[in-house]
Short mmCIF file of C-alpha atoms and ligand atoms in Angstrom, two decimals:
data_model
loop_
_atom_site.label_atom_id
_atom_site.label_comp_id
_atom_site.label_asym_id
_atom_site.label_seq_id
_atom_site.Cartn_x
_atom_site.Cartn_y
_atom_site.Cartn_z
CA MET M 20 -52.40 33.55 26.13
CA MET M 21 -54.09 30.13 26.16
CA LYS M 22 -57.58 30.25 27.68
CA ILE M 23 -58.80 27.54 30.01
CA ALA M 24 -62.56 27.03 29.98
CA GLN M 25 -64.04 24.82 32.68
CA THR M 26 -67.73 25.55 32.36
CA ILE M 27 -70.30 25.33 29.57
CA ASP M 28 -70.70 29.12 29.64
CA ALA M 29 -66.93 29.65 29.35
CA ILE M 30 -66.47 27.37 26.32
CA ARG M 31 -69.54 28.91 24.65
CA ALA M 32 -68.10 32.40 25.21
CA ALA M 33 -64.71 31.36 23.77
CA ARG M 34 -66.34 29.83 20.69
CA GLU M 35 -68.53 32.92 20.26
CA GLU M 36 -65.41 35.09 20.13
CA TYR M 37 -64.01 33.05 17.21
CA GLY M 38 -67.09 33.86 15.10
CA LEU M 39 -66.50 32.92 11.45
CA GLU M 40 -62.84 31.94 11.92
CA SER M 41 -62.09 28.25 11.25
CA VAL M 42 -61.84 26.13 14.38
CA GLY M 43 -59.91 22.87 14.75
CA LEU M 44 -61.08 20.66 17.63
CA VAL M 45 -58.90 18.00 19.25
CA PRO M 46 -60.92 15.96 21.76
CA THR M 47 -58.73 14.09 24.29
CA MET M 48 -58.90 12.41 27.67
CA GLY M 49 -55.64 14.09 28.71
CA TYR M 50 -52.34 12.52 29.82
CA LEU M 51 -51.10 13.78 26.49
CA HIS M 52 -48.39 12.10 24.45
CA GLU M 53 -46.76 12.75 21.08
CA GLY M 54 -49.75 11.12 19.31
CA HIS M 55 -52.10 13.79 20.73
CA LEU M 56 -49.57 16.53 19.98
CA GLU M 57 -49.43 15.47 16.33
CA LEU M 58 -53.23 15.98 16.17
CA VAL M 59 -52.81 19.42 17.77
CA ARG M 60 -50.03 20.40 15.33
CA ARG M 61 -52.12 19.36 12.33
CA ALA M 62 -55.09 21.31 13.72
CA ARG M 63 -52.82 24.33 14.29
CA LYS M 64 -51.66 24.21 10.67
CA GLU M 65 -55.13 23.92 9.18
CA ASN M 66 -57.25 26.31 11.28
CA ASP M 67 -57.36 29.88 12.57
CA ARG M 68 -58.20 28.65 16.07
CA VAL M 69 -57.50 25.44 17.97
CA ILE M 70 -59.58 24.10 20.84
CA VAL M 71 -58.35 21.03 22.76
CA THR M 72 -60.67 19.28 25.18
CA ILE M 73 -59.41 17.32 28.17
CA TYR M 74 -62.13 15.22 29.74
CA VAL M 75 -61.99 11.66 31.07
CA ASN M 76 -65.51 10.76 30.00
CA PRO M 77 -67.01 8.34 32.55
CA LYS M 78 -69.74 7.26 30.12
CA GLN M 79 -67.29 5.45 27.84
CA PHE M 80 -65.82 3.23 30.58
CA GLY M 81 -67.52 -0.08 31.51
CA PRO M 82 -68.08 -0.97 35.18
CA SER M 83 -64.98 -3.21 35.31
CA GLU M 84 -62.73 -0.85 33.31
CA ASP M 85 -60.00 1.55 34.40
CA LEU M 86 -61.89 4.86 34.93
CA SER M 87 -60.66 5.47 38.49
CA ARG M 88 -57.02 4.65 37.68
CA TYR M 89 -56.98 6.30 34.24
CA PRO M 90 -53.81 8.46 34.27
CA ARG M 91 -54.21 12.21 34.69
CA ASP M 92 -51.70 15.10 34.72
CA MET M 93 -53.52 18.35 34.00
CA GLU M 94 -50.61 20.63 34.83
CA HIS M 95 -48.24 18.92 32.40
CA ASP M 96 -50.96 18.70 29.72
CA LEU M 97 -51.58 22.46 29.93
CA GLU M 98 -47.87 23.18 29.63
CA LEU M 99 -47.61 20.98 26.51
CA LEU M 100 -50.67 22.61 24.92
CA SER M 101 -49.47 26.10 25.69
CA ASN M 102 -46.21 25.26 23.87
CA GLU M 103 -48.26 24.26 20.81
CA ASN M 104 -50.06 27.64 20.76
CA VAL M 105 -53.48 26.21 21.47
CA ASP M 106 -56.12 28.94 21.79
CA THR M 107 -58.50 27.32 24.27
CA VAL M 108 -58.48 24.21 26.45
CA PHE M 109 -61.90 22.98 27.53
CA ALA M 110 -61.52 20.93 30.73
CA PRO M 111 -64.98 20.54 32.22
CA SER M 112 -66.06 18.79 35.43
CA ASP M 113 -68.40 15.76 35.42
CA GLU M 114 -71.12 18.00 36.88
CA ALA M 115 -70.76 20.43 33.97
CA MET M 116 -70.97 17.66 31.36
CA TYR M 117 -73.55 15.43 33.02
CA PRO M 118 -75.63 17.35 35.58
CA ALA M 119 -77.85 15.32 37.93
CA ASP M 120 -80.87 15.38 35.59
CA TYR M 121 -78.87 14.40 32.45
CA GLN M 122 -80.91 11.98 30.27
CA THR M 123 -79.65 11.79 26.66
CA THR M 124 -77.53 9.16 24.89
CA VAL M 125 -76.45 9.15 21.23
CA ILE M 126 -76.35 5.63 19.76
CA VAL M 127 -74.87 4.59 16.40
CA THR M 128 -76.21 1.10 15.71
CA GLN M 129 -74.39 -1.23 13.29
CA VAL M 130 -70.77 -0.14 13.07
CA THR M 131 -70.53 -0.12 16.90
CA GLN M 132 -71.42 -3.84 17.16
CA PRO M 133 -68.25 -5.82 16.19
CA LEU M 134 -64.67 -5.67 17.52
CA GLU M 135 -64.32 -3.18 20.41
CA GLY M 136 -68.11 -2.81 20.63
CA ALA M 137 -68.58 -6.55 21.15
CA ARG M 138 -66.15 -6.53 24.10
CA ARG M 139 -67.10 -3.10 25.50
CA PRO M 140 -70.88 -2.92 25.01
CA THR M 141 -71.51 0.65 26.23
CA HIS M 142 -68.19 2.17 25.16
CA PHE M 143 -69.20 3.72 21.84
CA GLU M 144 -72.45 5.24 23.08
CA GLY M 145 -70.32 7.00 25.69
CA VAL M 146 -67.96 8.23 22.97
CA THR M 147 -70.71 9.38 20.57
CA THR M 148 -72.61 11.12 23.38
CA VAL M 149 -69.62 13.10 24.63
CA VAL M 150 -68.33 13.89 21.14
CA THR M 151 -71.80 15.19 20.15
CA LYS M 152 -71.73 17.51 23.16
CA LEU M 153 -68.20 18.68 22.28
CA PHE M 154 -69.21 19.28 18.65
CA ASN M 155 -72.23 21.31 19.76
CA LEU M 156 -70.21 23.38 22.23
CA CYS M 157 -67.16 24.00 20.04
CA ARG M 158 -68.81 24.01 16.57
CA PRO M 159 -65.52 22.98 14.89
CA THR M 160 -64.73 23.33 11.22
CA ARG M 161 -62.53 20.24 11.53
CA ALA M 162 -62.20 17.62 14.27
CA TYR M 163 -59.02 15.57 14.67
CA PHE M 164 -58.80 11.91 15.73
CA GLY M 165 -56.05 9.26 15.65
CA GLN M 166 -56.13 6.19 13.39
CA LYS M 167 -55.07 4.16 16.44
CA ASP M 168 -58.77 4.06 17.43
CA ALA M 169 -59.89 2.79 14.02
CA GLN M 170 -63.39 1.78 15.07
CA GLN M 171 -63.94 5.07 16.91
CA VAL M 172 -63.11 6.84 13.63
CA ALA M 173 -65.58 4.67 11.67
CA VAL M 174 -68.30 5.25 14.28
CA LEU M 175 -67.76 9.02 14.39
CA ARG M 176 -67.74 9.28 10.58
CA GLN M 177 -71.08 7.46 10.54
CA MET M 178 -72.48 9.75 13.25
CA VAL M 179 -71.33 12.90 11.44
CA ARG M 180 -73.04 11.68 8.24
CA ASP M 181 -76.22 10.55 9.98
CA LEU M 182 -76.68 13.64 12.16
CA ASN M 183 -75.52 16.13 9.49
CA PHE M 184 -72.77 17.69 11.57
CA ASN M 185 -71.28 20.44 9.45
CA LEU M 186 -67.62 19.57 9.96
CA GLU M 187 -64.78 17.53 8.53
CA ILE M 188 -63.27 14.59 10.41
CA VAL M 189 -59.48 14.53 9.97
CA VAL M 190 -57.72 11.27 10.81
CA CYS M 191 -54.00 11.31 11.66
CA PRO M 192 -51.61 8.33 11.45
CA THR M 193 -50.76 6.33 14.58
CA VAL M 194 -47.58 7.58 16.24
CA ARG M 195 -45.24 4.76 17.33
CA GLU M 196 -42.23 4.24 19.56
CA LYS M 197 -39.02 3.24 17.73
CA ASP M 198 -39.79 -0.45 18.35
CA GLY M 199 -43.26 -0.10 16.80
CA LEU M 200 -45.42 0.10 19.94
CA ALA M 201 -48.30 2.51 19.27
CA LEU M 202 -48.33 5.44 21.71
CA SER M 203 -51.13 5.20 24.26
CA SER M 204 -51.76 6.71 27.67
CA ARG M 205 -52.29 3.12 28.86
CA ASN M 206 -48.68 2.09 28.00
CA LYS M 207 -47.78 3.61 31.35
CA TYR M 208 -49.42 0.63 33.11
CA LEU M 209 -47.02 -1.90 31.51
CA THR M 210 -44.29 -3.56 33.60
CA ALA M 211 -40.78 -3.60 32.07
CA GLU M 212 -41.32 -7.18 30.90
CA GLN M 213 -44.72 -6.41 29.37
CA ARG M 214 -43.33 -3.27 27.70
CA ALA M 215 -40.57 -5.36 26.11
CA ALA M 216 -43.16 -7.80 24.74
CA ALA M 217 -45.74 -5.22 23.60
CA PRO M 218 -44.23 -4.51 20.12
CA ALA M 219 -45.59 -7.97 19.19
CA LEU M 220 -48.84 -6.21 18.23
CA HIS M 221 -47.08 -4.14 15.60
CA GLN M 222 -44.98 -7.12 14.46
CA SER M 223 -48.09 -9.21 13.88
CA LEU M 224 -49.75 -6.37 11.94
CA ARG M 225 -46.65 -6.09 9.80
CA ALA M 226 -46.68 -9.82 9.11
CA ALA M 227 -50.29 -9.61 7.89
CA THR M 228 -49.50 -6.49 5.84
CA VAL M 229 -46.58 -8.26 4.12
CA LEU M 230 -48.76 -11.27 3.29
CA TRP M 231 -51.47 -8.94 1.93
CA ALA M 232 -48.88 -7.14 -0.21
CA GLN M 233 -47.75 -10.53 -1.53
CA GLY M 234 -51.30 -11.21 -2.65
CA GLU M 235 -52.63 -13.37 0.19
CA ARG M 236 -56.42 -12.88 0.26
CA ASN M 237 -57.55 -15.74 2.51
CA SER M 238 -58.78 -13.98 5.64
CA ASP M 239 -58.26 -17.08 7.83
CA THR M 240 -54.61 -17.23 6.76
CA LEU M 241 -54.17 -13.49 7.44
CA ARG M 242 -55.72 -13.78 10.93
CA ALA M 243 -53.63 -16.91 11.65
CA ALA M 244 -50.43 -15.03 10.74
CA MET M 245 -51.20 -12.37 13.37
CA LEU M 246 -52.26 -14.93 15.96
CA ASP M 247 -49.09 -17.03 15.46
CA ILE M 248 -46.89 -14.09 16.45
CA LEU M 249 -49.04 -13.02 19.41
CA SER M 250 -49.46 -16.59 20.72
CA ALA M 251 -45.68 -16.95 20.95
CA VAL M 252 -45.55 -14.16 23.59
CA PRO M 253 -46.04 -15.72 27.03
CA SER M 254 -47.18 -12.49 28.77
CA ALA M 255 -49.78 -11.67 26.07
CA ARG M 256 -53.43 -12.79 26.20
CA VAL M 257 -55.16 -12.19 22.89
CA ASP M 258 -58.66 -10.69 23.19
CA TYR M 259 -59.23 -10.74 19.41
CA VAL M 260 -57.49 -10.46 16.07
CA SER M 261 -59.49 -9.26 13.12
CA ALA M 262 -59.32 -8.92 9.35
CA ALA M 263 -62.39 -6.85 8.51
CA ASN M 264 -64.02 -4.64 5.90
CA PRO M 265 -62.64 -1.15 6.67
CA THR M 266 -66.00 0.62 6.27
CA THR M 267 -68.55 -1.77 7.80
CA LEU M 268 -66.01 -3.44 10.12
CA GLN M 269 -67.67 -6.78 9.34
CA GLU M 270 -65.22 -9.66 9.68
CA TYR M 271 -64.14 -11.16 6.36
CA SER M 272 -64.68 -14.87 5.92
CA ASP M 273 -62.86 -16.95 3.31
CA THR M 274 -61.37 -14.95 0.42
CA VAL M 275 -61.41 -11.15 0.33
CA ALA M 276 -62.89 -10.08 -3.02
CA ALA M 277 -60.75 -8.03 -5.43
CA GLY M 278 -60.89 -4.26 -4.96
CA GLN M 279 -61.73 -4.43 -1.23
CA GLY M 280 -59.54 -2.86 1.41
CA ILE M 281 -58.84 -4.45 4.77
CA LEU M 282 -58.52 -3.37 8.39
CA PHE M 283 -56.23 -5.57 10.45
CA SER M 284 -56.84 -4.95 14.14
CA MET M 285 -56.40 -6.55 17.52
CA ALA M 286 -56.75 -6.17 21.26
CA VAL M 287 -54.26 -7.89 23.56
CA PHE M 288 -54.07 -8.02 27.35
CA PHE M 289 -50.78 -7.73 29.17
CA GLY M 290 -51.90 -8.46 32.73
CA GLN M 291 -54.82 -6.06 33.34
CA THR M 292 -53.67 -3.67 30.59
CA ARG M 293 -55.52 -3.96 27.31
CA LEU M 294 -53.69 -2.62 24.24
CA ILE M 295 -55.22 -2.12 20.79
CA ASP M 296 -53.58 -1.52 17.44
CA ASN M 297 -54.48 -1.67 13.76
CA VAL M 298 -53.36 -1.15 10.19
CA LEU M 299 -55.75 0.14 7.56
CA LEU M 300 -55.13 -0.86 3.94
CA PRO M 301 -57.74 1.03 1.92
CA PRO M 302 -59.06 -0.26 -1.42
CA GLY M 303 -56.43 0.36 -4.06
CA ALA M 304 -53.57 -0.19 -1.58
CA GLU M 305 -52.99 -3.70 -2.98
O1 PAF K 26 -60.18 8.99 21.83
C1 PAF K 26 -60.40 9.50 22.95
O2 PAF K 26 -59.49 9.89 23.68
C2 PAF K 26 -61.84 9.58 23.43
O3 PAF K 26 -62.58 8.48 23.03
C3 PAF K 26 -62.53 10.89 23.02
C4 PAF K 26 -62.67 10.98 21.51
C5 PAF K 26 -61.74 12.08 23.54
C6 PAF K 26 -63.93 10.96 23.63
O4 PAF K 26 -63.89 10.94 25.02
#
């Protein structure tokens, strides 16, 4: 029987029961799709116990972002997780996570600055704060995150190193629709016309990947190739396209030196809906 813990005491008690067994943690904000379920399945394969958290963390949304309209469907989420043989779901209230006298924020400095961090200034401190709390409560052996949030992965890896969390971060590939659109809970906001145009993100990433494979190393040319495809889509408004160092996330300028990997990434608005996507080509993938 899958347990549902809603309080700090309840998740502590569940974790206590698992003792020295290995625990896989899958932190989510709910409204689960196949991308989340792939994380859960990997965690199920690799650990004695699986804990999934469902919490729409207010601290990672900016004042003008979509916190109040972020999609939620707890009943359906619980049914999906029960089918995947999850041991415990932690679904706390805001009061449980951030009581009235709450005062602490976890801040990772450099790797949070570019890309998403430049457009969403308080986003990553919200993520690192909540993930620290989830790590402390669930004490996982392994924690599972999707490559779709490439910068989140880089930030959390840095935090785990810096704060000596005794766990392994496992990153799972982005799950895509047949036409290449990366799965996201936010895809639900797209109109039919926007949905039809949204695979342009993936197409532009593929164009850059092909050029990279052909030996193109001029970062301006690689960014221009992505921008050309996105600019041709009337309903798309490009927030940024990036060709960056995959570890530091610093934007490349001019020619990428031999032996370096590359992270192609982008954020694109369709109306109010902001989609992100990326492709990571690690060093040695040339
Ligand atoms: O990736 C997400 O869904 C969230 O940022 C996370 C890791 C669950 C923290 O709220």
